[in-house]
XYZ file of C-alpha atoms in Angstrom:
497
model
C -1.259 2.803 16.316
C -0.744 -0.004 19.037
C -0.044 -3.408 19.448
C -3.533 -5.002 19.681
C -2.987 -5.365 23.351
C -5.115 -6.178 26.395
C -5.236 -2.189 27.470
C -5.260 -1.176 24.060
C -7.865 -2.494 22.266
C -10.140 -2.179 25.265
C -9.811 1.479 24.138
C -10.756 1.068 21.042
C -13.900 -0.435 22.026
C -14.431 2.568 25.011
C -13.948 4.774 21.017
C -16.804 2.963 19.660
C -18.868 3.148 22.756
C -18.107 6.659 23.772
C -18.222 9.109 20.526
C -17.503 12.071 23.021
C -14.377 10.677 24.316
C -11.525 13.524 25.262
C -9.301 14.635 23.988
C -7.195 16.050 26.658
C -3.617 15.989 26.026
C -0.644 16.429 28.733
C 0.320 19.441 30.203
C 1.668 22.282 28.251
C 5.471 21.667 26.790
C 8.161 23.373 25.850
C 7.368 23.082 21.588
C 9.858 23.744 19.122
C 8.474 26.190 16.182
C 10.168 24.724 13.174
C 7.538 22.612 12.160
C 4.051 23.054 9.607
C 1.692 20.743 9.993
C -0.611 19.686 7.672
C -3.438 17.558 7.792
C -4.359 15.563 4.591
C -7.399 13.314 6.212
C -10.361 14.435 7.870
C -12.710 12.291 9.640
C -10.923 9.155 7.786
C -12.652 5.919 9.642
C -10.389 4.739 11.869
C -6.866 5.488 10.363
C -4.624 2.934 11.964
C -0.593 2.604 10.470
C 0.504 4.509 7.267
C 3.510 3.315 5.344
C 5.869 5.133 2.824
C 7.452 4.402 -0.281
C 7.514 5.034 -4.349
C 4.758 2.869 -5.947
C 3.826 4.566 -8.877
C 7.485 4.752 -10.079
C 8.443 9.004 -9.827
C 10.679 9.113 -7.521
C 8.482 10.581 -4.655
C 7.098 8.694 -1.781
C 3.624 7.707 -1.902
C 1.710 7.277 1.564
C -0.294 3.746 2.154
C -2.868 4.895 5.521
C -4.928 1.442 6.244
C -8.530 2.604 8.550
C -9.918 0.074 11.151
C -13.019 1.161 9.614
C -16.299 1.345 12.486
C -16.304 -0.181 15.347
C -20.106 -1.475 16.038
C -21.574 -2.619 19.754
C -23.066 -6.092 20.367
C -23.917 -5.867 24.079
C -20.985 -5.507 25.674
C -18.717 -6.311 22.716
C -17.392 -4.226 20.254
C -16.941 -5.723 17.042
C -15.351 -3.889 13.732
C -16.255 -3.649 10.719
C -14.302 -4.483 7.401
C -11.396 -2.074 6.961
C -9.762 -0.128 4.259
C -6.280 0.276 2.790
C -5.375 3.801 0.668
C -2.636 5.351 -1.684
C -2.259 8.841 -1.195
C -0.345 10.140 -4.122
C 1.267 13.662 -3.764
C -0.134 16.117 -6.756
C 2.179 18.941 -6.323
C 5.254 19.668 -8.447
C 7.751 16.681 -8.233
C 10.323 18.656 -6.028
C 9.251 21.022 -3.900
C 6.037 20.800 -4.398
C 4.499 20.787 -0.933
C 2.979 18.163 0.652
C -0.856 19.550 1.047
C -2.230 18.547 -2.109
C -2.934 14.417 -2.467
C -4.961 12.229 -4.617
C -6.411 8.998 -3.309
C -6.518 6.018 -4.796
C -8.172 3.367 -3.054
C -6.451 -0.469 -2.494
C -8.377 -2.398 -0.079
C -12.399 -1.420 0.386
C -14.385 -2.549 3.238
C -16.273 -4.883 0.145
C -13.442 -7.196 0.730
C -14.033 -8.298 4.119
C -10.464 -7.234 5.826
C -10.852 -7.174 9.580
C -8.591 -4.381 11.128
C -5.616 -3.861 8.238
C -2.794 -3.111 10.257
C 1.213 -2.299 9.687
C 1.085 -2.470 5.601
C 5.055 -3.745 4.291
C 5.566 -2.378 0.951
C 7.594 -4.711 -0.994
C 8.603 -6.147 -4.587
C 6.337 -9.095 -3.763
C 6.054 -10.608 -7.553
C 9.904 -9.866 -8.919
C 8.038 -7.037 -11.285
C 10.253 -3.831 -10.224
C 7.422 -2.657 -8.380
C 6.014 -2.117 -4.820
C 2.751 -4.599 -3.833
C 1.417 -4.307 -0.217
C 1.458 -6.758 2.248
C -1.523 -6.167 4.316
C -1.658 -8.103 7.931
C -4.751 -7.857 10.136
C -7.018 -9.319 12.308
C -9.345 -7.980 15.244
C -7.437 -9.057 18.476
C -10.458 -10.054 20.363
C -12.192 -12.366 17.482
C -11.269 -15.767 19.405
C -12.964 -15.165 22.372
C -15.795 -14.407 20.800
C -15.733 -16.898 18.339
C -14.842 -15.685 15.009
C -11.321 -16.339 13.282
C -11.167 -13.236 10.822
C -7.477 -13.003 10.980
C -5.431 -12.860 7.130
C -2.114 -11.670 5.884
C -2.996 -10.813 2.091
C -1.062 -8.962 -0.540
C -2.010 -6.397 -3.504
C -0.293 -6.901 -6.305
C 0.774 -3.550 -7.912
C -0.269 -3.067 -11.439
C -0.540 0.503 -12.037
C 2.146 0.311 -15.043
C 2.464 -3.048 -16.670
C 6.649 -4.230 -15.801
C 6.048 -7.687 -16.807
C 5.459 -9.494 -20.510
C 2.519 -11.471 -18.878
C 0.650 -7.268 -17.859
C 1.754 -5.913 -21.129
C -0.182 -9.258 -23.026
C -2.769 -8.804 -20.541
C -3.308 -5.374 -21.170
C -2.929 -5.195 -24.779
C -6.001 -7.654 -25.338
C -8.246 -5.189 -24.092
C -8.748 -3.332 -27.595
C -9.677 -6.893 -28.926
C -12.073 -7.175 -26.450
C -13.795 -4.135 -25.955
C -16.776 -2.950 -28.721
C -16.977 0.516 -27.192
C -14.922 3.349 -25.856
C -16.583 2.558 -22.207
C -15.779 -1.626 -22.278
C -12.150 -0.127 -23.205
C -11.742 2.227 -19.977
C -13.303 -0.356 -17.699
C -11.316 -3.162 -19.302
C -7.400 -1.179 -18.808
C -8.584 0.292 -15.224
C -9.475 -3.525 -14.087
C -6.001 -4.487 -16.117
C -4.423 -1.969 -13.997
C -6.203 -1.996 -10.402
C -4.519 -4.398 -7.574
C -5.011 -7.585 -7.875
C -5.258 -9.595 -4.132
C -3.634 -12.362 -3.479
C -4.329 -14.274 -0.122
C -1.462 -16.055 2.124
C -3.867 -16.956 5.211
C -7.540 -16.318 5.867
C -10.045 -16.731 8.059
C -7.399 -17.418 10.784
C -8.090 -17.380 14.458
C -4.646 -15.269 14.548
C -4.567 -11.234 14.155
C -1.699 -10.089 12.347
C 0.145 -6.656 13.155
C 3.084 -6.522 11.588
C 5.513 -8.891 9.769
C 8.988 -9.269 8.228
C 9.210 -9.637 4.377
C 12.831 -11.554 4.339
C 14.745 -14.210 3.376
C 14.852 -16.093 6.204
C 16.242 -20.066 5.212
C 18.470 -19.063 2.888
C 17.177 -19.881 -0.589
C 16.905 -16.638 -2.452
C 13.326 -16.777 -2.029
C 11.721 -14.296 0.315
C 9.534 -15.334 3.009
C 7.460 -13.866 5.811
C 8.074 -14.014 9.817
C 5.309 -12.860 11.938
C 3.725 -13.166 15.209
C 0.003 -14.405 15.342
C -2.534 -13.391 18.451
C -5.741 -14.147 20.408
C -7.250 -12.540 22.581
C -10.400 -14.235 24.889
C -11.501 -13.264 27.987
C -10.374 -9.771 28.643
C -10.641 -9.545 32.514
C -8.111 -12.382 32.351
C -3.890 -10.836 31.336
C -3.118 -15.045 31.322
C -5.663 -16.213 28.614
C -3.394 -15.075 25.380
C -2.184 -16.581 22.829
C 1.003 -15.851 20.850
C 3.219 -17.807 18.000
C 5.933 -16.753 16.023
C 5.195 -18.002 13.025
C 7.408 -18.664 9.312
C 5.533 -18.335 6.229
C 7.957 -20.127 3.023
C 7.574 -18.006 -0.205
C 8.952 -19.608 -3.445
C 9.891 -15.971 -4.557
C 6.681 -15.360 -6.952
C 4.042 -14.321 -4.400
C 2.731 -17.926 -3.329
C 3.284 -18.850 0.488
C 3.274 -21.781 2.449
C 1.348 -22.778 5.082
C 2.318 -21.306 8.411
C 4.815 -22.997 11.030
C 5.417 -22.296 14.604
C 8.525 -21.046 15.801
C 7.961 -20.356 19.663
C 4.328 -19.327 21.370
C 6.785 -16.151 23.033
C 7.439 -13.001 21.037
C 5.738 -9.333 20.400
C 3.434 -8.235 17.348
C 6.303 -6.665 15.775
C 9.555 -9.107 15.059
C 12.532 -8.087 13.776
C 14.765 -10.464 11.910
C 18.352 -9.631 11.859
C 21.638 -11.332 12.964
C 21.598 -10.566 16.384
C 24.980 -12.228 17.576
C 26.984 -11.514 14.577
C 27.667 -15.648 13.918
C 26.401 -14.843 10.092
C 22.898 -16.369 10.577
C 19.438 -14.613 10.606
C 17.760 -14.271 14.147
C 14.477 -12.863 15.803
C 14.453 -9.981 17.876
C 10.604 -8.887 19.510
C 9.712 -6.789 22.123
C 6.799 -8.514 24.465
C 3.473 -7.305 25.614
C 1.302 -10.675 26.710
C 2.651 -12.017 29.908
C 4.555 -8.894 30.711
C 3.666 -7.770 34.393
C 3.672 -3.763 34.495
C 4.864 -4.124 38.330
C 8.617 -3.744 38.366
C 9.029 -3.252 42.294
C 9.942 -6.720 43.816
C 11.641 -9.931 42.100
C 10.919 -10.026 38.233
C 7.656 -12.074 37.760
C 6.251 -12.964 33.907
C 7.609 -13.116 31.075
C 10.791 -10.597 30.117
C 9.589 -7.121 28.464
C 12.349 -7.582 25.319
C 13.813 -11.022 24.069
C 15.415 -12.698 20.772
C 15.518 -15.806 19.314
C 18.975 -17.335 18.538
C 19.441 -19.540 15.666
C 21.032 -22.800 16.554
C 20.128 -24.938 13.695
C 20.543 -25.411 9.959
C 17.765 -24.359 7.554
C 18.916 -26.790 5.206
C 16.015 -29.816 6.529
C 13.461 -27.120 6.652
C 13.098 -24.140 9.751
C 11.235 -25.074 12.188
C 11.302 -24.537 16.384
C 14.233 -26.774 17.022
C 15.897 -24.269 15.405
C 15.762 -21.434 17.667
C 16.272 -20.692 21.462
C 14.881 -17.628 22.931
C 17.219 -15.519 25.284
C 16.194 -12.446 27.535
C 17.491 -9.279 26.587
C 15.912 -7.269 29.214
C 13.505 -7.496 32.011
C 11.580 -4.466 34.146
C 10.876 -2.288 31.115
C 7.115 -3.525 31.892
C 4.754 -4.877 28.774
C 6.627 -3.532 25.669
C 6.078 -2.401 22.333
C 8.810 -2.674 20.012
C 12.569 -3.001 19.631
C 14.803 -2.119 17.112
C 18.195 -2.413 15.390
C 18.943 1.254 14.397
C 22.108 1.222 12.188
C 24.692 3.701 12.969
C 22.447 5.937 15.420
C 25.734 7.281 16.917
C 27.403 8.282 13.793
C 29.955 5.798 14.573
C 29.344 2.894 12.358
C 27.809 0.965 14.727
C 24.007 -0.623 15.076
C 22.288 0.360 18.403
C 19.058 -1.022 19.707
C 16.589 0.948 21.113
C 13.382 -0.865 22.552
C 9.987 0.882 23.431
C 7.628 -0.353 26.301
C 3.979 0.284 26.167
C 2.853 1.948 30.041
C 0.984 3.956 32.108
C 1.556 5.556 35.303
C -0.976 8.344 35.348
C -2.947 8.300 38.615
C -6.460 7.001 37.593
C -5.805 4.109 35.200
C -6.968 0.845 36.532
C -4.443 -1.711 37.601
C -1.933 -1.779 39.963
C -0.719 1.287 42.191
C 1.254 3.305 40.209
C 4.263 3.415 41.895
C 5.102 0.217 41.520
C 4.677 0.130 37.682
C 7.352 0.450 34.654
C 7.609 3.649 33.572
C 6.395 4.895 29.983
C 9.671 5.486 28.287
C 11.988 4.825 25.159
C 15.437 2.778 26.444
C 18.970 2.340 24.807
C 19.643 -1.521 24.905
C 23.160 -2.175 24.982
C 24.223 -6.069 24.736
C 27.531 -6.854 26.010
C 29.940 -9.560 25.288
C 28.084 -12.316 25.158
C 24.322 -11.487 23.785
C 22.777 -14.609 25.249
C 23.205 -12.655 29.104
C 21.012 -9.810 29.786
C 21.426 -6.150 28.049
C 22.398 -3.031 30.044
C 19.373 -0.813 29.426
C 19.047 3.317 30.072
C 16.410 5.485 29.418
C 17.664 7.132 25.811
C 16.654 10.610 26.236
C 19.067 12.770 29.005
C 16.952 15.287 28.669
C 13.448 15.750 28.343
C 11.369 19.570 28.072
C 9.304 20.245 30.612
C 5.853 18.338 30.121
C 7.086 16.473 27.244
C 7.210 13.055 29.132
C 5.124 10.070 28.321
C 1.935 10.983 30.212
C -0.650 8.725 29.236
C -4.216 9.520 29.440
C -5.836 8.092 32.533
C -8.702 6.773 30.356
C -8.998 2.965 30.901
C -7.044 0.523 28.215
C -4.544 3.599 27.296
C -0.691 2.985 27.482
C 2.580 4.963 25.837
C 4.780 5.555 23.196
C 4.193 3.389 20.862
C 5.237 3.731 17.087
C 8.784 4.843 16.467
C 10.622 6.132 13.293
C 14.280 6.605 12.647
C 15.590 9.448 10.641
C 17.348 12.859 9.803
C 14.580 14.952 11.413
C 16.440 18.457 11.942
C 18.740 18.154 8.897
C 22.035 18.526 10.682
C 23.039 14.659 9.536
C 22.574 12.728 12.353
C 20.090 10.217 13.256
C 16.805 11.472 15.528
C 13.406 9.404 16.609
C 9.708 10.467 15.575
C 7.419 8.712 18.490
C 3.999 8.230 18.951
C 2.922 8.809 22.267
C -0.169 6.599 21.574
C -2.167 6.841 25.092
C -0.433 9.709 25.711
C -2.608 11.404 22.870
C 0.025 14.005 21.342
C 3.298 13.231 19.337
C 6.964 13.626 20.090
C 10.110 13.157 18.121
C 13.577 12.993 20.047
C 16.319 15.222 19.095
C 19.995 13.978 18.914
C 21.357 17.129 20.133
C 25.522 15.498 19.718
C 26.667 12.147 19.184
C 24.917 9.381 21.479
C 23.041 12.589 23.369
C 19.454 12.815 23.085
C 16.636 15.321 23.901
C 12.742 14.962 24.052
C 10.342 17.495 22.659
C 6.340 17.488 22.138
C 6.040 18.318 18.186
C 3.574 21.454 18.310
C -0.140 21.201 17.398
C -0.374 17.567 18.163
C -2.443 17.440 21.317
C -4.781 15.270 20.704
C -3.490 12.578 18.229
C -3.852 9.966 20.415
C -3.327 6.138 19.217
C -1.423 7.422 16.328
C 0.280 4.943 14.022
C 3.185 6.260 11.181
C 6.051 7.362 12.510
C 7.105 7.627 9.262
C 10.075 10.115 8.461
C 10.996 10.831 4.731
C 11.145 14.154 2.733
C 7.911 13.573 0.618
C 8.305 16.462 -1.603
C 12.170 16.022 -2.694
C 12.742 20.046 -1.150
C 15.677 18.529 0.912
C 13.074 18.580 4.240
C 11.970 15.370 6.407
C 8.797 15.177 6.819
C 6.731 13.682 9.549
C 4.038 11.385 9.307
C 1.257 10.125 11.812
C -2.103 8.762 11.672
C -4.536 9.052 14.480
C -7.335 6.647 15.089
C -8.743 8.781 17.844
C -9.218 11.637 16.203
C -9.810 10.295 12.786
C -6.984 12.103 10.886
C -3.646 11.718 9.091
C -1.220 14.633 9.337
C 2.291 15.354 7.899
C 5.033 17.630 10.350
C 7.215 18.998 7.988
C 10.565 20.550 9.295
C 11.192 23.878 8.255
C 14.484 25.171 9.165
């Protein structure tokens, strides 16, 4: 699923307003048959991101799929309606069991009143030895028309009790309970997850976040990027912060504080110079022009944030000094620190922009905009001077490039996953293509050579979060998972060599 950008969300809201919107994919491409696909969510409302890990403790992933939920018109406006977060638990045998048969269980419910639940971080939030959910989100377009809905919360998992304080809790349930019935409800409401809030009612959306610790103290905290959106005929209205939330390791947070008013939905906090520090890395959308012909104009398409000062008197913006890595790339989507990609030992980036070129889309002439495409960013010596960037794919099958639909507010790739796709040991890329409606994953064919493909039976899953690649049945497979908001299903490509 996208950034809650400009283009973006405007389609969302052309979704809403148009039920019978197509579904027309690119041209035909040159698909690879070693793949099963299976779908595990039909007519889901609005799936948006899905995350993976091992929350209930055997040793399999579990999938967490948040929904956007319905999208409602106000005159012109489109405004959503509360959200939902899932669990979808696999119910096959514990290896090699398949991955078509799932149980739900459900987290967050449109009865608790969170607006668009985006990029979910699954994380050992409390110190219990289990998973919780972080759960950003936020409707991009709330500030302009007045509403500040915006909230990072997080779920506290308590489907098995880890902790003295859930074993006490749960054991004075047969002292409370006078019948079998008062017993049940009283262990599934000792057992269901529990929310804690972090920020509400904020005039921020939330996409994505960092769950690190970033000043040092042993305590983790949270970096994110905050957004608002007002008028949308105007691309100079937005507003962005990079933002620090303090944790004091137990699941309480401090208020927010501003680090910069430049960055991208989707941080990354790593040590990007190698002085020993942590820094912020962020791809940029708001302020990004998409015309690369002519001097550079607006802000830089992929920057980071050096550290220059001490976290010992608190972090705050003096802290940090923002550095381009790379400008023409056009309004961007993500970047990313992918460790060994080569094989070599060493940590590549690879940044995504977020484009459209198809003849038909409104904006400037075509020509003269960036390219959808997924780059190689190399730094060199020195990290504060600009990065050599090349597209990373050498090779791409014929009609497996980012074509994005020409449907107003669409834009491509977007989500990106690292992993082991074909099973020959090296490192490949799932991608959605987002606006480009279908899904790709890029093959590392030898070291440091790449080559795009269109995965087969995915025309159609358009504005697809996931990206997710894991083998979710322990058979020794990766498997493949995406989540399409528009057309309102979740689906797992398993490899099948």
């Amino acid at each position: 699923m996208r950034t809650p950008a400009r283009t973006t969300t405007t389609a969302l809201a052309l979704a809403a307003a148009v039920a019978a919107a197509s579904m027309t994919g690119g041209p035909a491409s040159a698909d690879t048959p070693d793949f099963t696909r299976t779908v595990i969510a039909e007519d889901a409302p609005g799936p948006a991101f899905t995350a993976v890990g091992d929350l209930v403790g055997d040793s399999r992933p579990e999938l967490v799929s948040t929904s956007y939920g319905k999208l409602t018109m106000q005159g012109s406006a489109a405004l959503p309606e509360p959200g939902s977060v899932t669990v979808y638990e696999n119910d096959g045998r514990k290896r090699g069991g398949g991955v078509d048969r799932w149980t739900t269980r459900t987290v967050v419910e449109p009865s608790d009143g969170i607006i668009f639940p985006s990029e979910p971080t699954l994380a050992d939030v409390d110190g219990d030895g289990d998973l919780d959910i972080i759960q950003p989100a936020g409707y991009f377009w709330d500030s302009g028309m007045g509403f500040s809905r915006g909230s990072i919360t997080w779920w506290e998992n308590r489907d098995k009790p880890r902790s003295v304080r859930e074993v006490l809790a749960l054991a004075k349930c047969p002292l409370n309970s006078r019948t079998l019935a008062a017993l049940k409800a009283c262990v599934a409401e000792k057992r269901d997850w529990k929310r804690h809030d972090i920020v509400t009612d904020s005039p921020f959306s939330y996409h994505d976040l960092q769950f690190v610790d970033f000043d040092g103290d042993g305590r983790k905290d949270i970096v994110t990027v905050g957004e608002q959106g007002f008028n949308p005929s105007d691309t100079t209205d937005d507003a962005v912060e990079l933002q620090f939330f303090k944790g004091n390791g137990k699941g309480a947070f401090e208020p927010a504080v501003a680090l910069a008013d430049r960055g991208g939905s989707s941080p990354v906090v790593t040590d990007v110079d190698g002085d020993g520090d942590l820094d912020i890395a962020s791809a940029q959308y708001f302020g990004v022009s998409p015309v690369v012909a002519g001097p550079p104009t607006g802000e830089a398409s992929f920057v980071w944030f050096e550290r220059v000062g001490s976290a010992k008197d608190g972090v705050t913006a003096s802290d940090f000094v923002m550095h381009e890595i790379s400008r023409g790339q056009g309004p961007s989507f993500s970047i990313h620190r992918a460790a060994n990609l080569f094989g070599d030992g060493v940590d590549r980036w690879v940044g995504v922009n977020h484009t459209n070129t198809t003849t038909g889309n409104p904006g400037p002439p075509v020509f003269l905009r960036a390219k959808p495409d997924v780059f190689l960013l190399t730094p060199g010596a020195d990290p504060r001077n600009p990065w050599a960037v090349a597209p990373l794919a050498s090779s791409v099958d014929a009609g497996a490039e980012f074509t994005a639909s020409p449907r107003p507010g669409q834009a491509a790739p977007g989500k990106t996953g690292f992993g082991d796709i074909d099973g020959d040991g090296d490192t490949d890329l799932a991608v959605s293509g987002d606006g480009a409606f279908r899904l790709y994953w890029i093959e590392q064919t030898s070291p440091g050579v790449f080559a795009q493909h269109v995965l087969p039976e995915s025309e159609g899953w358009g504005q697809a979060g996931g990206a997710k690649i894991a083998d979710l049945d322990r058979d020794g497979n990766s498997d493949l998972v995406f989540s399409s908001f528009e057309n309102n299903k979740a689906g797992i490509w398993s490899h099948t060599p």
